[in-house]
PDB file of C-alpha atoms in Angstrom:
ATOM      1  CA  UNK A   8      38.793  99.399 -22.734  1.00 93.00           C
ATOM      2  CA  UNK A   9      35.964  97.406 -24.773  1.00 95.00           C
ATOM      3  CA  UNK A  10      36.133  94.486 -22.160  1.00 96.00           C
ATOM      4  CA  UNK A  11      35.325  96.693 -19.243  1.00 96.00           C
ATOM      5  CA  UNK A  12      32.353  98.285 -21.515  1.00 96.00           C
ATOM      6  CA  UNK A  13      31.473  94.821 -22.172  1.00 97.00           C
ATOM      7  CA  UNK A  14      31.854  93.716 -18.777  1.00 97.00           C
ATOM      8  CA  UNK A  15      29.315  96.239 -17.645  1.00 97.00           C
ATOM      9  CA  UNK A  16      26.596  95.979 -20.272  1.00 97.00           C
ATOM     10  CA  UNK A  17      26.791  92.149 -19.009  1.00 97.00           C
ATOM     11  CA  UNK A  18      25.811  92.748 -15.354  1.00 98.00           C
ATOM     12  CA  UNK A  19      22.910  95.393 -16.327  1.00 98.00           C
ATOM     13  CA  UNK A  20      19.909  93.763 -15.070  1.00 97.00           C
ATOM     14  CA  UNK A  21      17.086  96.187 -17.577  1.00 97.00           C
ATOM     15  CA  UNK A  22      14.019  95.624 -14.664  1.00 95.00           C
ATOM     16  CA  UNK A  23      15.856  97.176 -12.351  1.00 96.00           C
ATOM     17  CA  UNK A  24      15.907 100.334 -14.473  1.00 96.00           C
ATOM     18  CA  UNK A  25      12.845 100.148 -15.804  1.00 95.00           C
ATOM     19  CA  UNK A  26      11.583 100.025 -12.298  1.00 93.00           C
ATOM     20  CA  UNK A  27      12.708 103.233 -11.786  1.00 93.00           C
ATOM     21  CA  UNK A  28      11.621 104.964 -14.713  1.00 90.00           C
ATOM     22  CA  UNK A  29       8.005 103.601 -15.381  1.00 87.00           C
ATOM     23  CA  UNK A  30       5.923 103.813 -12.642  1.00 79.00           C
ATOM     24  CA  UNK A  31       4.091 100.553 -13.286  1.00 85.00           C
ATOM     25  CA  UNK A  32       5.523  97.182 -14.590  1.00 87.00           C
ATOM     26  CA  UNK A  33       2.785  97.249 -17.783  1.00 90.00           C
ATOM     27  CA  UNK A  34       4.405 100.660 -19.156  1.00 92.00           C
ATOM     28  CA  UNK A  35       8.261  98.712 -19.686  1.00 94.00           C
ATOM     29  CA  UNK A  36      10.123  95.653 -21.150  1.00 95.00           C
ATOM     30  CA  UNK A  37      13.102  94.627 -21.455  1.00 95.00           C
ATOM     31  CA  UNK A  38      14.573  95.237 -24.991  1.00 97.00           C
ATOM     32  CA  UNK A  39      18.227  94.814 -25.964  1.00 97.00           C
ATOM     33  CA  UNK A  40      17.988  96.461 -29.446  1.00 97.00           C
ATOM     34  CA  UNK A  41      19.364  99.892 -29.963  1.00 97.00           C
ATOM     35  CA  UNK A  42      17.047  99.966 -33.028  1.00 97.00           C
ATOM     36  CA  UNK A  43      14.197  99.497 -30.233  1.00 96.00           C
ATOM     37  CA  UNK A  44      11.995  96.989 -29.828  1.00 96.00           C
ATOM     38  CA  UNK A  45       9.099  96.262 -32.170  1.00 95.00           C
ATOM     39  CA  UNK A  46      10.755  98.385 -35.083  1.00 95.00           C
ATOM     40  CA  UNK A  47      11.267  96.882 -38.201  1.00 96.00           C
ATOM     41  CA  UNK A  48      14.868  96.184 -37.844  1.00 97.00           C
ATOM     42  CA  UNK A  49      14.924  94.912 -34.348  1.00 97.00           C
ATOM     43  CA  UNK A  50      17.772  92.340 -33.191  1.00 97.00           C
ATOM     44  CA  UNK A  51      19.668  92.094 -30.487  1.00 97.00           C
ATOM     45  CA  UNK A  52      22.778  90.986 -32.487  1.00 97.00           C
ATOM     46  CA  UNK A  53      25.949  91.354 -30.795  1.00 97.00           C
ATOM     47  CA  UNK A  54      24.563  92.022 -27.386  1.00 97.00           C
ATOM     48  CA  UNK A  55      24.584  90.186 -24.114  1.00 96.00           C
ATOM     49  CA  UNK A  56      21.946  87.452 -24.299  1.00 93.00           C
ATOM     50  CA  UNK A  57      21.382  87.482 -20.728  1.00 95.00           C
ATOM     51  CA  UNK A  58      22.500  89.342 -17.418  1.00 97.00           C
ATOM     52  CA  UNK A  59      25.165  87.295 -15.870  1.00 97.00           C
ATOM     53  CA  UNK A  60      26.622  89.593 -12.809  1.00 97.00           C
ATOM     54  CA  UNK A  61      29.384  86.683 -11.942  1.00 97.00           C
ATOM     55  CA  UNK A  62      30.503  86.386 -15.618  1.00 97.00           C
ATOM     56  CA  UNK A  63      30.625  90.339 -15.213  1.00 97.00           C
ATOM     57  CA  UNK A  64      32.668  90.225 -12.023  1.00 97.00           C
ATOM     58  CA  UNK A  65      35.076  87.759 -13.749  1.00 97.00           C
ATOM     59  CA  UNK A  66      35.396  89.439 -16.703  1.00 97.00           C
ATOM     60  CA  UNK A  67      36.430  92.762 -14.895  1.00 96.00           C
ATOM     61  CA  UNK A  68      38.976  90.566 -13.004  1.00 96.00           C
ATOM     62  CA  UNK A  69      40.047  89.245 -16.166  1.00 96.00           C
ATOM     63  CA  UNK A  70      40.270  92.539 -18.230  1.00 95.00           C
ATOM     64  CA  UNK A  71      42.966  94.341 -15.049  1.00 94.00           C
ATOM     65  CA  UNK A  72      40.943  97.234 -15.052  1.00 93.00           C
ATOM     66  CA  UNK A  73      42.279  99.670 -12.111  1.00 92.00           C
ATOM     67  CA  UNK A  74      38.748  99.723 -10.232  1.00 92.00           C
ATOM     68  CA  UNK A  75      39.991 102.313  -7.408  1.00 90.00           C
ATOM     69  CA  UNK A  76      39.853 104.918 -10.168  1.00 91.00           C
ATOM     70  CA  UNK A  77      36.941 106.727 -10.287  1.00 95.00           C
ATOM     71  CA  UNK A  78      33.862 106.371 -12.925  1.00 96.00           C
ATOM     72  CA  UNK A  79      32.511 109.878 -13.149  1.00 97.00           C
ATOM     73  CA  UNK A  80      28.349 109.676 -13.587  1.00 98.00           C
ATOM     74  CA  UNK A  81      26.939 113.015 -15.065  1.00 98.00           C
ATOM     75  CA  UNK A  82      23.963 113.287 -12.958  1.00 98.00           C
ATOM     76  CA  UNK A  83      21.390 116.209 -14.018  1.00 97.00           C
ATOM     77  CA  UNK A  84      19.291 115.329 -10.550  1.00 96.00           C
ATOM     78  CA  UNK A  85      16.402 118.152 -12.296  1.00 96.00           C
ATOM     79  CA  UNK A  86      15.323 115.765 -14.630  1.00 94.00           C
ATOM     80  CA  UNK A  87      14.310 112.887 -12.289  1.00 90.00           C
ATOM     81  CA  UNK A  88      13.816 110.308 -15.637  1.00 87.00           C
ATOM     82  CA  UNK A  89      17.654 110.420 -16.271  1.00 94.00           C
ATOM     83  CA  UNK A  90      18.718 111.560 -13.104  1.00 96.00           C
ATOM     84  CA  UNK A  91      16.869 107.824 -11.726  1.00 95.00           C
ATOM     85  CA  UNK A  92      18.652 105.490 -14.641  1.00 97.00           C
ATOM     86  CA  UNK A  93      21.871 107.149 -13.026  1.00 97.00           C
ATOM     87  CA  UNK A  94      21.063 106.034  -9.558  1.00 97.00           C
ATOM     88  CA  UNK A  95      20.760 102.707 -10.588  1.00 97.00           C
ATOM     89  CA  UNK A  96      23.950 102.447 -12.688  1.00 98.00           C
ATOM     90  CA  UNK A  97      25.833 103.750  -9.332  1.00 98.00           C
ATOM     91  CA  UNK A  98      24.401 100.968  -7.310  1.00 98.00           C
ATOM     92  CA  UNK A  99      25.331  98.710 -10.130  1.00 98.00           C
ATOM     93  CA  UNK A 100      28.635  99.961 -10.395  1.00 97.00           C
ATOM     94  CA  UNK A 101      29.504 100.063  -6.853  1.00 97.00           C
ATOM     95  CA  UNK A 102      28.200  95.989  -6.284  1.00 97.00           C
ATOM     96  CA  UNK A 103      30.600  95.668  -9.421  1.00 97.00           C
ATOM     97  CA  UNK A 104      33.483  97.278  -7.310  1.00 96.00           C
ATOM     98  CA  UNK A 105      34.073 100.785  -8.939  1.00 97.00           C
ATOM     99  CA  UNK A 106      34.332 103.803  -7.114  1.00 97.00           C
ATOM    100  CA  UNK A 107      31.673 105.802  -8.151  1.00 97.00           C
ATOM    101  CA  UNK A 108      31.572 109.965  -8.631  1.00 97.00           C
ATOM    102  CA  UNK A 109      28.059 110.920  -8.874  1.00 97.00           C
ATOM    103  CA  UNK A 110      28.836 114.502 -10.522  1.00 98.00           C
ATOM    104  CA  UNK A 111      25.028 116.235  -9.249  1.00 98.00           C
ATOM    105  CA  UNK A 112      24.381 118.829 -11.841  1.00 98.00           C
ATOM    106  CA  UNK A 113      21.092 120.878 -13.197  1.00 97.00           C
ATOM    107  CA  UNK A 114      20.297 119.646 -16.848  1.00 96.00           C
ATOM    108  CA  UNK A 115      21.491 122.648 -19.125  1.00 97.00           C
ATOM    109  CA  UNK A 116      25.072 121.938 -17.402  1.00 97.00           C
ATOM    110  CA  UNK A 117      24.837 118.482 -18.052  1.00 97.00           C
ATOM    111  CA  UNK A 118      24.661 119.507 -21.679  1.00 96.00           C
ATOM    112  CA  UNK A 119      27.435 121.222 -21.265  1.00 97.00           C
ATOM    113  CA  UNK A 120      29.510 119.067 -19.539  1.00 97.00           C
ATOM    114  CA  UNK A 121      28.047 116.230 -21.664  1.00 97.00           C
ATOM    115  CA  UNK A 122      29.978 118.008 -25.168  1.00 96.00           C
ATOM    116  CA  UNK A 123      33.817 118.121 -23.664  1.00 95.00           C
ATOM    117  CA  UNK A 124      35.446 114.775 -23.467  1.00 93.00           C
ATOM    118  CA  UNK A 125      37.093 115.257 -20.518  1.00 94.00           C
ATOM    119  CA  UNK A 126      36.182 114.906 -16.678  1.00 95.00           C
ATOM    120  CA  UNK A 127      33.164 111.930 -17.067  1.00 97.00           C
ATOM    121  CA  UNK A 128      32.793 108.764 -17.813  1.00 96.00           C
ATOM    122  CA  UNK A 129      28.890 107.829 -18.174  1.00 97.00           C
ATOM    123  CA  UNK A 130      26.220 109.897 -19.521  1.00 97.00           C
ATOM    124  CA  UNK A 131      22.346 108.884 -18.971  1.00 97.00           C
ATOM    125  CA  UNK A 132      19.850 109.453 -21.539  1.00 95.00           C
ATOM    126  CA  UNK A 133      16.073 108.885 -22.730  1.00 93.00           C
ATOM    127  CA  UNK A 134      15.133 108.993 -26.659  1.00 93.00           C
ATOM    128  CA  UNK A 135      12.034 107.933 -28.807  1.00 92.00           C
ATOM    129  CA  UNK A 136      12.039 104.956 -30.810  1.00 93.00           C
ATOM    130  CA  UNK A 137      10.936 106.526 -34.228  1.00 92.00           C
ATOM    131  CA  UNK A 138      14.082 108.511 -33.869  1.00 93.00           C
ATOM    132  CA  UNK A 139      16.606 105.530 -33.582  1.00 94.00           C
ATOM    133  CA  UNK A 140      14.960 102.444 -35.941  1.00 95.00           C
ATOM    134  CA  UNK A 141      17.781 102.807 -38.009  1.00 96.00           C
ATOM    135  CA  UNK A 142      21.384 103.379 -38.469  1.00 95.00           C
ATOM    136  CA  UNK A 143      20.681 106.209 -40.762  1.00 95.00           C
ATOM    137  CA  UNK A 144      18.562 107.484 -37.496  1.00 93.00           C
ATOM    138  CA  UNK A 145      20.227 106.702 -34.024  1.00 94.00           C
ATOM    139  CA  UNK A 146      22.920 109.517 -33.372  1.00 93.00           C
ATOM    140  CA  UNK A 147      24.502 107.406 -30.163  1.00 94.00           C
ATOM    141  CA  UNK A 148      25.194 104.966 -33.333  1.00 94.00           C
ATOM    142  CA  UNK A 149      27.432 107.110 -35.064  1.00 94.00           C
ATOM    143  CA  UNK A 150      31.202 106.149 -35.039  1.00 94.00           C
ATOM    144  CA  UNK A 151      33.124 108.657 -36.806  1.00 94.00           C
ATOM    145  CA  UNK A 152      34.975 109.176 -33.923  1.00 94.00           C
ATOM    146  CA  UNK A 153      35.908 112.771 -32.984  1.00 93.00           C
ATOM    147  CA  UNK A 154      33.409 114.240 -36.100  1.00 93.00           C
ATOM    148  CA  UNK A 155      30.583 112.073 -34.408  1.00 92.00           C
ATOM    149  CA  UNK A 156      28.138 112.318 -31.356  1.00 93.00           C
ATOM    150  CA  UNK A 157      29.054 112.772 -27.538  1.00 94.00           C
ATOM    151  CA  UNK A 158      30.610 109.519 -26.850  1.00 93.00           C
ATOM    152  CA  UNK A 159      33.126 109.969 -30.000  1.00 95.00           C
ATOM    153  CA  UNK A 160      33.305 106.019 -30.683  1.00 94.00           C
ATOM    154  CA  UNK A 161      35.184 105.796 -33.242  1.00 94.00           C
ATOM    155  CA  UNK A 162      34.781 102.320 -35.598  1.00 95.00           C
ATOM    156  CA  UNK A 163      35.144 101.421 -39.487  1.00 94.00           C
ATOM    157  CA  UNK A 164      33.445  98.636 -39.257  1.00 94.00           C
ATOM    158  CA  UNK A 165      30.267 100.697 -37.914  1.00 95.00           C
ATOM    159  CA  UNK A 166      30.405 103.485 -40.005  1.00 95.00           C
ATOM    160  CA  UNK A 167      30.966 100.716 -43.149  1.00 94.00           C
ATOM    161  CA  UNK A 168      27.767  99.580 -42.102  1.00 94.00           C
ATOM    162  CA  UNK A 169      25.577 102.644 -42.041  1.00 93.00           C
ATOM    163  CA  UNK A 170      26.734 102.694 -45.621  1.00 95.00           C
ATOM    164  CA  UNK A 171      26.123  99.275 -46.563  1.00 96.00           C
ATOM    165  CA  UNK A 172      22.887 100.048 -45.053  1.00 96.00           C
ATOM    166  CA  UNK A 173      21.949 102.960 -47.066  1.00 96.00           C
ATOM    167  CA  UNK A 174      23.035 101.514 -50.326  1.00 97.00           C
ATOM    168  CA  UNK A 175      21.055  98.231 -49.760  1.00 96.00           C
ATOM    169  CA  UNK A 176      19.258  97.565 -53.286  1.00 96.00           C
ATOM    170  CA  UNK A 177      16.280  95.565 -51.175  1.00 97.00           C
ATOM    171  CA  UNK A 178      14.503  95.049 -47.711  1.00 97.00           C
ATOM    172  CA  UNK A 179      16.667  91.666 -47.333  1.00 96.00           C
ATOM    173  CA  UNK A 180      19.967  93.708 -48.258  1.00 97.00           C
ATOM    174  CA  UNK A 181      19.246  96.269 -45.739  1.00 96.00           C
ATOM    175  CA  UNK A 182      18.185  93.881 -42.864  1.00 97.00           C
ATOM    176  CA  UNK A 183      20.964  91.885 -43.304  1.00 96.00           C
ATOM    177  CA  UNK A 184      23.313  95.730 -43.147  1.00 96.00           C
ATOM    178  CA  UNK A 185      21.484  96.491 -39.954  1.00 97.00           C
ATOM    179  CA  UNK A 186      22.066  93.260 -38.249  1.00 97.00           C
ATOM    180  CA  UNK A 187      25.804  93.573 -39.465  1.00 96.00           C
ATOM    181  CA  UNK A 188      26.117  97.151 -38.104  1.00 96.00           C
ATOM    182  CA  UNK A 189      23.944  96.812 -34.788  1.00 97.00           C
ATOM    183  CA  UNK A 190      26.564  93.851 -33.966  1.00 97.00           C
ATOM    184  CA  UNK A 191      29.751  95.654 -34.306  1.00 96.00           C
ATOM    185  CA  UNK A 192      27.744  99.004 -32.263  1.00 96.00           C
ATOM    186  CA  UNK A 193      27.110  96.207 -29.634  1.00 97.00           C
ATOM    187  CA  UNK A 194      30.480  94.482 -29.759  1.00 97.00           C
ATOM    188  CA  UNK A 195      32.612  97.755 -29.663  1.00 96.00           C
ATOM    189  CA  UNK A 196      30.356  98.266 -26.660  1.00 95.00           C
ATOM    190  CA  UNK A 197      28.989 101.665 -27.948  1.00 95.00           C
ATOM    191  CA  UNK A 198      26.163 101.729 -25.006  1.00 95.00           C
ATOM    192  CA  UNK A 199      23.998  99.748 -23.573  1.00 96.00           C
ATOM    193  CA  UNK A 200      19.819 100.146 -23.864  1.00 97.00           C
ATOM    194  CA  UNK A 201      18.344  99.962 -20.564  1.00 97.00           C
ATOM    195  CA  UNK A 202      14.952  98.816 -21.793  1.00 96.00           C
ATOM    196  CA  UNK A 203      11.868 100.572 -23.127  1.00 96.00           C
ATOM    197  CA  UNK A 204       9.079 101.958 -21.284  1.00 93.00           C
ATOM    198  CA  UNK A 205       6.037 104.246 -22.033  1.00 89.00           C
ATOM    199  CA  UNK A 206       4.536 107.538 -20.562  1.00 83.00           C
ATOM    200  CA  UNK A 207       1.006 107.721 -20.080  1.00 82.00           C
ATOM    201  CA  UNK A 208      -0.817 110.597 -20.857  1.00 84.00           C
ATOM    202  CA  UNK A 209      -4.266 111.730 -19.786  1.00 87.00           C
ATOM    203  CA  UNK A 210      -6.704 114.499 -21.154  1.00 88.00           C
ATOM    204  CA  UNK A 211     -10.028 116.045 -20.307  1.00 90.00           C
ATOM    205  CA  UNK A 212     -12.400 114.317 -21.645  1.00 91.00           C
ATOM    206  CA  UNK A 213     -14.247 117.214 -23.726  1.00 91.00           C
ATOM    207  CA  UNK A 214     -11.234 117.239 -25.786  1.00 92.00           C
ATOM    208  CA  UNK A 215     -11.464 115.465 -29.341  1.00 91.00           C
ATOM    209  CA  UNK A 216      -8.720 114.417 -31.897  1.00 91.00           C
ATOM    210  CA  UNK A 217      -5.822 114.803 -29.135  1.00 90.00           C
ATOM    211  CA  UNK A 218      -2.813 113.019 -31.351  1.00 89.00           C
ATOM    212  CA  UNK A 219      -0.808 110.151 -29.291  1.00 84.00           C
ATOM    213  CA  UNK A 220       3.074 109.232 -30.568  1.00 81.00           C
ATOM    214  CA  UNK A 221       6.176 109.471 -28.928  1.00 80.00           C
ATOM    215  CA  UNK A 222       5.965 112.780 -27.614  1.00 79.00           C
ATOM    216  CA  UNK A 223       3.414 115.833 -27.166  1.00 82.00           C
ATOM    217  CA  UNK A 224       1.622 116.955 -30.198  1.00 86.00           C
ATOM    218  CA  UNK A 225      -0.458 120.026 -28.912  1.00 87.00           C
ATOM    219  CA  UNK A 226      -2.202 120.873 -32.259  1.00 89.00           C
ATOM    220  CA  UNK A 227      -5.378 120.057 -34.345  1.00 90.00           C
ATOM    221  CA  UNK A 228      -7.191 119.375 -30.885  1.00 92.00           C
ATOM    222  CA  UNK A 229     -10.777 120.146 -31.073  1.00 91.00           C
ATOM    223  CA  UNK A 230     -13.220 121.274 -27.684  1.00 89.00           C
ATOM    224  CA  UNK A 231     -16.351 118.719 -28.151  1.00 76.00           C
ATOM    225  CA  UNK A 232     -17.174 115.464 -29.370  1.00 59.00           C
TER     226      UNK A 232
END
C-alpha cells in the first residue's frame, strides 16, 4: 500500500540514522535524493520535504493499515553498518505502532533471503554515490516489476522515465527526465534514503599515491615519498 510506504518515509528522521552509522556528526548529512547528494542530478523531487512523525501517525490512521500484522526486518547483525540502520527503523516502526520481526541473520543469508519475495518486508542497505547518480545507474530505481531488482516495484511511469532520460538530446532534456523520474520513484514510495555519510580511512604514512573514492583501491601505491 503506497500510503503506508509513504507514511513511513514521512516519519524517518535521517540524523537519527546517520548517528548510527557515522561515528562522528562531520562524516553525514541529511540528503533526500536517491541520485545522492552533490551529484549532478540531485533533487529531492517527490519526496517528503520534512519529517513530520504526527502527519505520519495520521496518515497510517488514515490509510487502515492492519498494524498488528507483522513488518518482517531482514537483519544481517554481521555487518554492523546495515545491521545498525535496521535497529533504528525497528525503533521507528514500533513508536509508529507496528509490530516489528527483527529476522537476525548472518549476511550471505540475508542475500538469500533478500532474492525470494516472500517472508520480509524491509531490507537495509549501503551503496556508493557514483553508482546511483542516475537512473541509468541506481538498480533500487528500477521498476520493471518482477524482471527488476529485489524490491520488484513495478511502475510505467518510472521505467518511461529512465527512457526519456536516456534519449534526452541535451543536459536540460535530461535534467528535466531525471527530476520527472526521481518524482514518480519517490511518489510510488520505491525507498527511502536514509542520508549520506563517509568512511574515513587512514594509512601509514610512508605510503605514497594511496587512491581515495568511494571504496578501497589497493593498487598503484608506492613505499616512500
Amino acid at each position: 500500500d503506497v500510503r503506508v510506504r509513504r507514511a513511513v518515509m514521512l516519519a524517518v528522521q535521517q540524523s537519527d540514522y546517520m548517528a548510527a552509522v557515522s561515528g562522528r556528526a562531520d562524516f553525514a548529512k541529511e540528503c533526500r535524493s536517491m541520485y545522492g547528494c552533490g551529484t549532478p542530478y540531485e533533487t529531492a523531487a517527490g519526496m517528503p520535504a520534512a519529517t513530520d512523525f504526527a502527519a505520519a501517525q495520521r496518515a497510517l490512521r488514515d490509510s487502515g493499515a492492519d498494524l498488528s500484522k507483522p513488518i518482517g526486518i531482514l537483519h544481517p547483525a554481521d555487518a554492523p553498518g546495515i545491521a545498525a540502520l535496521g535497529l533504528v527503523s525497528q525503533d521507528l516502526l514500533t513508536r509508529l505502532g507496528f509490530k516489528v520481526d527483527l529476522m537476525t541473520m548472518d549476511l550471505n543469508t540475508f542475500f538469500g533471503r533478500r532474492a525470494r519475495p516472500e517472508g520480509w518486508h524491509i531490507f537495509h542497505t549501503t551503496n556508493t554515490v557514483p553508482d546511483m547518480q542516475t537512473p541509468l545507474q541506481n538498480a533500487y530505481l528500477n521498476g520493471a516489476g518482477a524482471r527488476g531488482f529485489v524490491g520488484w516495484p513495478a511502475s510505467d511511469a518510472v521505467e518511461a522515465g529512465r527512457s526519456a532520460f536516456a534519449a534526452a538530446a541535451d543536459e536540460p532534456a535530461r535534467k528535466a527526465a531525471a527530476d520527472q523520474f526521481h518524482r514518480a520513484a519517490a511518489e510510488a514510495g520505491f525507498y527511502m534514503p536514509l542520508g549520506q555519510f563517509v568512511a574515513p580511512s587512514a594509512w601509514r604514512a610512508e605510503l605514497a599515491d594511496v587512491p581515495t573514492g568511494p571504496a578501497m583501491f589497493l593498487w598503484n601505491i608506492r613505499r616512500g615519498g
